[in-house]
Short mmCIF file of N, CA and C in Angstrom, two decimals:
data_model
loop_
_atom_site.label_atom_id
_atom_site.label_comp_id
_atom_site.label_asym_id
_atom_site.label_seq_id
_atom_site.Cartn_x
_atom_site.Cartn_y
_atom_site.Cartn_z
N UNK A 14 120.69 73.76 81.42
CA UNK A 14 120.08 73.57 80.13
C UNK A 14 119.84 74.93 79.48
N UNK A 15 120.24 74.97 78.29
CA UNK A 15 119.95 76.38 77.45
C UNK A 15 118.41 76.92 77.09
N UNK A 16 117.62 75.41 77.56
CA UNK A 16 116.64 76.17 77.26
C UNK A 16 116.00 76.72 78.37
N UNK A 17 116.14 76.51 79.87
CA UNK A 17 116.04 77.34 80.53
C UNK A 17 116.88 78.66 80.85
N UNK A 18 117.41 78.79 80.50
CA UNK A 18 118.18 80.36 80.97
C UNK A 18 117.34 81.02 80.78
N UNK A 19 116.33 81.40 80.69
CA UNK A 19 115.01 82.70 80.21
C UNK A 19 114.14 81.78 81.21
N UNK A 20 113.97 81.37 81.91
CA UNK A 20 112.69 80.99 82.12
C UNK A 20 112.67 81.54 84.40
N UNK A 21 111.63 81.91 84.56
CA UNK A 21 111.15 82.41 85.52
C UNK A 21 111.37 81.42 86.41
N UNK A 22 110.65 80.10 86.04
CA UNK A 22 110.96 78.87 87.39
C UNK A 22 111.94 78.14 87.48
N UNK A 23 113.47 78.27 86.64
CA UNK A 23 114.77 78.26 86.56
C UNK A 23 115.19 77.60 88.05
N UNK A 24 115.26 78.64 89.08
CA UNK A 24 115.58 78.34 90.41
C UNK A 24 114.30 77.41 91.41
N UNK A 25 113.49 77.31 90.57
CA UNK A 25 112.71 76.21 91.73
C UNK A 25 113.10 74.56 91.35
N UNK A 26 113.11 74.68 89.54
CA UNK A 26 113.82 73.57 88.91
C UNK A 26 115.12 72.93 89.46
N UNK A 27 116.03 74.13 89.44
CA UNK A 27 117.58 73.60 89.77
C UNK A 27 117.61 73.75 91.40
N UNK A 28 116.93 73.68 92.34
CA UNK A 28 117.05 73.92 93.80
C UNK A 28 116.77 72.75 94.03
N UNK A 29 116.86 71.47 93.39
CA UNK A 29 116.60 69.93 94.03
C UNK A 29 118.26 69.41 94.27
N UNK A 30 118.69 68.37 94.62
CA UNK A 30 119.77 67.48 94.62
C UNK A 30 119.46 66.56 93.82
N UNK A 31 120.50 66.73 92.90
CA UNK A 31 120.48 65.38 91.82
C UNK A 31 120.64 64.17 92.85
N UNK A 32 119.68 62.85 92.21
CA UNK A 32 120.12 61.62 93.26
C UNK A 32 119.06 61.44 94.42
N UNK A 33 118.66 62.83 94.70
CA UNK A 33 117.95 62.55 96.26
C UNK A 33 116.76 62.45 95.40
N UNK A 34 115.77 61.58 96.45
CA UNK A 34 114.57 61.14 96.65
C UNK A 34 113.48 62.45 97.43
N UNK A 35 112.38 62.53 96.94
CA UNK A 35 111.30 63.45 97.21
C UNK A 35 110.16 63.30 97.11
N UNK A 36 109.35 63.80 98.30
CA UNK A 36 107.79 63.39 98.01
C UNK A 36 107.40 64.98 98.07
N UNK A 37 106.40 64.66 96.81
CA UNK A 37 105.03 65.67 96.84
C UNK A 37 104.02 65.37 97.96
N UNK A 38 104.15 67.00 98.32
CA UNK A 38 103.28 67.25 99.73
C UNK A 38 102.12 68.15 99.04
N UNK A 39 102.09 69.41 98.14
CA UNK A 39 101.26 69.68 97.38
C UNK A 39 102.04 70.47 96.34
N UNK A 40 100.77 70.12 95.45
CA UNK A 40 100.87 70.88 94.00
C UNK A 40 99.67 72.25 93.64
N UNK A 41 99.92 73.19 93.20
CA UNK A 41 99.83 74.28 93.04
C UNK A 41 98.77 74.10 91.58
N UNK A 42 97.47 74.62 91.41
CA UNK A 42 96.55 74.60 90.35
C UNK A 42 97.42 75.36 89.10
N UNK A 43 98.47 76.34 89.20
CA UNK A 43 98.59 77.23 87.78
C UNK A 43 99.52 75.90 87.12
N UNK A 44 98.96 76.26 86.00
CA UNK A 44 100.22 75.27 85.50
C UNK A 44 100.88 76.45 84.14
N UNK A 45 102.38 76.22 83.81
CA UNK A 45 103.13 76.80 83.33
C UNK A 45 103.71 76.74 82.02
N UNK A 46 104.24 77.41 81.05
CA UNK A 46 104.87 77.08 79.66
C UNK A 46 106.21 76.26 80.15
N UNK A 47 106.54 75.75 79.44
CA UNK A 47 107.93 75.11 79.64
C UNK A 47 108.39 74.51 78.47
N UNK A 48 109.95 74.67 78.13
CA UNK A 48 110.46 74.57 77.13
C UNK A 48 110.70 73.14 76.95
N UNK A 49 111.02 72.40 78.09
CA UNK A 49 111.44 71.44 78.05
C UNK A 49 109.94 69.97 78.05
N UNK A 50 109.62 70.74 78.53
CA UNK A 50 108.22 69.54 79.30
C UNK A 50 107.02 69.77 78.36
N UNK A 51 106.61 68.98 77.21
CA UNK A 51 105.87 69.53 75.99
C UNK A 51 104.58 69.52 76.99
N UNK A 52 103.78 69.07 78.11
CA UNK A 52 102.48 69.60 78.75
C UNK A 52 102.53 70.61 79.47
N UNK A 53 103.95 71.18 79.89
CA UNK A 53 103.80 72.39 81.00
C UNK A 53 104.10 72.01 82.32
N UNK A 54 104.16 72.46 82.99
CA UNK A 54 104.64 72.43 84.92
C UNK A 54 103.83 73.02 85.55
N UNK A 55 103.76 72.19 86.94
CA UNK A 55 103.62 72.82 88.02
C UNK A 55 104.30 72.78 89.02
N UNK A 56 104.34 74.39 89.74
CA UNK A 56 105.00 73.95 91.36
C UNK A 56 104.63 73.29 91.87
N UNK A 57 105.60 72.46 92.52
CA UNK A 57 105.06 71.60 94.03
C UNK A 57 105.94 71.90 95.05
N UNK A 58 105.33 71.54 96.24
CA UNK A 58 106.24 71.57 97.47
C UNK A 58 106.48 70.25 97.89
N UNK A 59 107.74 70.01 98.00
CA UNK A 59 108.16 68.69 98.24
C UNK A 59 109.28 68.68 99.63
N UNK A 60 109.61 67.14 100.00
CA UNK A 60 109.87 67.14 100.98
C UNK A 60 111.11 66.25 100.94
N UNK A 61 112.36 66.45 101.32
CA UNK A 61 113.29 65.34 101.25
C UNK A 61 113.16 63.83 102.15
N UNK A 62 113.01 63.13 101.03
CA UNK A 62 112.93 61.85 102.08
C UNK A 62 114.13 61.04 102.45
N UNK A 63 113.59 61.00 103.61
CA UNK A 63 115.17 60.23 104.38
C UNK A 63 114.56 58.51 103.74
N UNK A 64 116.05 58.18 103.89
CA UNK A 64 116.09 56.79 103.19
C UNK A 64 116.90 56.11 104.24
N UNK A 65 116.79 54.56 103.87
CA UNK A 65 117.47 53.57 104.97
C UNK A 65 118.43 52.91 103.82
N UNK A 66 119.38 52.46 104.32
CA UNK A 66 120.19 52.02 103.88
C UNK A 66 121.12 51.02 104.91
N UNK A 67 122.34 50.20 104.22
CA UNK A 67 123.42 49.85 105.08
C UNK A 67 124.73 50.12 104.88
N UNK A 68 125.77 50.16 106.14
CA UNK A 68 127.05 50.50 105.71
C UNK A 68 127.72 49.95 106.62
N UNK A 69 129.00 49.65 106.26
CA UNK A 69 130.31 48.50 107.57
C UNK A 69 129.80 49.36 108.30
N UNK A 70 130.15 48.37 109.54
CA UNK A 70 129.59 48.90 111.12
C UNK A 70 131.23 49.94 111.24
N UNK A 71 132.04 49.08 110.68
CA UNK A 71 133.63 50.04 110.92
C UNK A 71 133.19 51.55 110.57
N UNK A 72 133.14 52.15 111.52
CA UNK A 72 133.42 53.67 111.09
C UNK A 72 132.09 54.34 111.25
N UNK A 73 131.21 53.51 111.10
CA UNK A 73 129.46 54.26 111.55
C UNK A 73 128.55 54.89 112.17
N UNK A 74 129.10 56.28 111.92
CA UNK A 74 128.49 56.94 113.53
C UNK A 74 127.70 58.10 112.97
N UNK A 75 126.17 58.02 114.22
CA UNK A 75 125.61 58.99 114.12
C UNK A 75 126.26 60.46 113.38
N UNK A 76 125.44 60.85 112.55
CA UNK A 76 125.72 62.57 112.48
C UNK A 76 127.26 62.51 111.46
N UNK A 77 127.72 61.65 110.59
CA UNK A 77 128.89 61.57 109.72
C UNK A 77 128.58 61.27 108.27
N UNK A 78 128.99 61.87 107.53
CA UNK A 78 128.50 61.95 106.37
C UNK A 78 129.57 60.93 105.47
N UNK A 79 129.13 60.27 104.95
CA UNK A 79 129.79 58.97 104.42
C UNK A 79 129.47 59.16 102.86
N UNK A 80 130.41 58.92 101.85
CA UNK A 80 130.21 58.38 100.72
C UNK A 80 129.83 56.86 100.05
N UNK A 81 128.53 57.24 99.60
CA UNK A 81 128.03 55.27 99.65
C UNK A 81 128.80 54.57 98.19
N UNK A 82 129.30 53.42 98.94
CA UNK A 82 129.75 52.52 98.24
C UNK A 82 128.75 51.47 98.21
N UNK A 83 128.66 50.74 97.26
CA UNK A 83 127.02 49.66 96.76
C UNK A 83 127.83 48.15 97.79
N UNK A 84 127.62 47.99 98.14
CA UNK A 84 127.40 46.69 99.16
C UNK A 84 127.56 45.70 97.83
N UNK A 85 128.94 44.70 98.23
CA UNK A 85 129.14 43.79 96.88
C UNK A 85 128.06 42.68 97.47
N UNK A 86 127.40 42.06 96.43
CA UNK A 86 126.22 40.72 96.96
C UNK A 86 125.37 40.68 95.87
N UNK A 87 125.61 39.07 95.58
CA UNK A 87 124.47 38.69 94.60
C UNK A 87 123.18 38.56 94.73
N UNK A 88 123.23 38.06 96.08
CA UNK A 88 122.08 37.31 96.92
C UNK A 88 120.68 38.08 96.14
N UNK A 89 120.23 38.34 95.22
CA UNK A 89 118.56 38.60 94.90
C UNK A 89 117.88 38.53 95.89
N UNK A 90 117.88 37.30 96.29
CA UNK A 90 116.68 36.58 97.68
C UNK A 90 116.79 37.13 98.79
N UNK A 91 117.74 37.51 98.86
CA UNK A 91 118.18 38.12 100.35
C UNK A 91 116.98 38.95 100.70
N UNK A 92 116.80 38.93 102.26
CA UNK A 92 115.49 39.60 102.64
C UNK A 92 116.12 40.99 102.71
N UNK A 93 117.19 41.47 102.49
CA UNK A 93 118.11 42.74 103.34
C UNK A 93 118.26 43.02 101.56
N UNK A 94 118.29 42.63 100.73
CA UNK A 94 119.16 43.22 99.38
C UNK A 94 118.62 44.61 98.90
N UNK A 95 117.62 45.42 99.49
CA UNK A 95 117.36 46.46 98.86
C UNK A 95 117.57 47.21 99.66
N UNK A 96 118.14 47.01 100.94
CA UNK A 96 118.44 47.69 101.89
C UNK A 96 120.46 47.96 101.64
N UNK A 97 120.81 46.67 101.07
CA UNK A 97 122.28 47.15 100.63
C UNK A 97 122.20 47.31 99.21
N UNK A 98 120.99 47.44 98.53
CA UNK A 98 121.29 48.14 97.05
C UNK A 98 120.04 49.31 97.44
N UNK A 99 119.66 50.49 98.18
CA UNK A 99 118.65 50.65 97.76
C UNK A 99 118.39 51.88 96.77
N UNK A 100 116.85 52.18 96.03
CA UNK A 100 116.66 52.88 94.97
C UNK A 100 116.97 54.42 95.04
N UNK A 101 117.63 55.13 94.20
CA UNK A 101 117.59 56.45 94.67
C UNK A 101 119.17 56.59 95.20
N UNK A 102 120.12 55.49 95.60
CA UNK A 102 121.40 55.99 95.94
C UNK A 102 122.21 55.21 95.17
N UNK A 103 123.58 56.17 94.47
CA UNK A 103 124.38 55.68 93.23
C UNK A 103 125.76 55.69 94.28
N UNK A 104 126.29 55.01 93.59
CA UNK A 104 127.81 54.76 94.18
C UNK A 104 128.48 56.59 93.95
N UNK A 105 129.25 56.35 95.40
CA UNK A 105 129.60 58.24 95.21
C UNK A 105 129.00 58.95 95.80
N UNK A 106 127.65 58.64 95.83
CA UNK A 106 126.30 59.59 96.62
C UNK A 106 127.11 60.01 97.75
N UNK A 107 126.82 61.35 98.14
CA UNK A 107 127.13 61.64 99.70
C UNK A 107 126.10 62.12 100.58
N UNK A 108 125.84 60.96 101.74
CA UNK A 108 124.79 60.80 102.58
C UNK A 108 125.00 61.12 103.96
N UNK A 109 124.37 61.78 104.66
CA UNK A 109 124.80 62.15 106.09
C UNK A 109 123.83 60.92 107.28
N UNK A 110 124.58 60.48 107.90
CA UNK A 110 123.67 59.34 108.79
C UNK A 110 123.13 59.57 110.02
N UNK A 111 121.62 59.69 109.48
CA UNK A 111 121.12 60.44 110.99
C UNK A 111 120.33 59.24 111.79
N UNK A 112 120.78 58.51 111.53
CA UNK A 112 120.35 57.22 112.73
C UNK A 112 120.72 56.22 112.77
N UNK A 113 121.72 55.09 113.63
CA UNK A 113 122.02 53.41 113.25
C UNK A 113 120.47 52.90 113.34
N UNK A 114 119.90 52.03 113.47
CA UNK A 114 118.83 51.32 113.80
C UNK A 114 119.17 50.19 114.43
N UNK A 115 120.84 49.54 113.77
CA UNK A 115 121.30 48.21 114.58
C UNK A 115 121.97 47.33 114.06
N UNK A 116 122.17 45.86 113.81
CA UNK A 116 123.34 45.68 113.51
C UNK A 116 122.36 44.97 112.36
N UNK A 117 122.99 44.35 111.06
CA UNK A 117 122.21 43.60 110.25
C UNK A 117 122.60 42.28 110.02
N UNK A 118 121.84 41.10 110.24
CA UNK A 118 122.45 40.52 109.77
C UNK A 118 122.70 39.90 108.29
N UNK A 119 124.01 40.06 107.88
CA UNK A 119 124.11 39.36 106.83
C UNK A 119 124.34 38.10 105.97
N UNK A 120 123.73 37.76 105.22
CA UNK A 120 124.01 36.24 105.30
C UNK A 120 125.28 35.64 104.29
N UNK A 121 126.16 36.60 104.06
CA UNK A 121 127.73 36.16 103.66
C UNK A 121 128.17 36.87 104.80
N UNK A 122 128.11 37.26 106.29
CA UNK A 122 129.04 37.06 107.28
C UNK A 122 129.51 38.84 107.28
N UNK A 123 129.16 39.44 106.61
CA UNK A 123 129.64 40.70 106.60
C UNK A 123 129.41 41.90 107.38
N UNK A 124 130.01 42.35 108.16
CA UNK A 124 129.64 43.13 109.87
C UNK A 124 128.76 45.00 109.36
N UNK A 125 127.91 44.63 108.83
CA UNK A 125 127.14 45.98 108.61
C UNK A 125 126.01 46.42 109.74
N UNK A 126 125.84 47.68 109.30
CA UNK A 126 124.83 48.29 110.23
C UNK A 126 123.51 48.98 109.53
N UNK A 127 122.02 48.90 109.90
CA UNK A 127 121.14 49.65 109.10
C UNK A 127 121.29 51.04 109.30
N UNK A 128 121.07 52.23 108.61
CA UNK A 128 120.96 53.36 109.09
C UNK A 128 120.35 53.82 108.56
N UNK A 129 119.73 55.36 108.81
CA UNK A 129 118.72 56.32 107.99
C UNK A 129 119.68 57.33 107.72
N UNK A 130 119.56 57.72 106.27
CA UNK A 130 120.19 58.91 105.66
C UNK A 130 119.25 59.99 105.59
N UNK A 131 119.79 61.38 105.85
CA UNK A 131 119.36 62.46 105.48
C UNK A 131 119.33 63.09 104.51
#
């Protein structure tokens, strides 16, 4: 953004991953001018949160970094549907899988696995 190029907290701004999910662990009392944000900023220290998700059991292994494709399914009701749509990951995303949890079942028959992304 042009209107940061002058601005001091430039690199704390752009040092996130577009897409990924983050929790505030703390926030910092100064608060800052900012061009973009008409109240001003503050630092925070934040923390990447790992997320759960599902993916075909074909090919699913610890420690492999997979590009997520959205799980086709209408099912709303489904007790699992936010687990194969969930918030925070876009088709394309590239996620590294740092845990199976197990197999899921699905209720159109489809052989997936839960896992936690990093």
């Amino acid at each position: 953004m042009t209107e940061c190029k002058e601005c001091k907290l430039k690199g704390v701004c752009f040092n996130l991953d577009a897409g990924a999910l983050y929790r505030i662990v703390e926030v910092r009392d100064v608060k800052h001018d900012c061009k973009v944000h008409e109240d001003g900023v503050r630092v925070v220290k934040v923390e990447k949160e790992r997320m759960e998700g599902v993916v075909p059991k074909k090919g699913a292994m610890e420690g492999s970094t997979v590009t997520w494709e959205v799980i086709k399914c209408d099912r709303l009701g489904c007790q699992h549907y936010r687990l194969c749509h969930p918030l925070g990951i876009d088709k394309g995303h590239k996620a590294r899988i740092s845990r199976i949890t197990g197999d899921l079942e699905c209720a159109e028959g489809k052989k997936l696995v839960r896992v936690t992304f990093e």
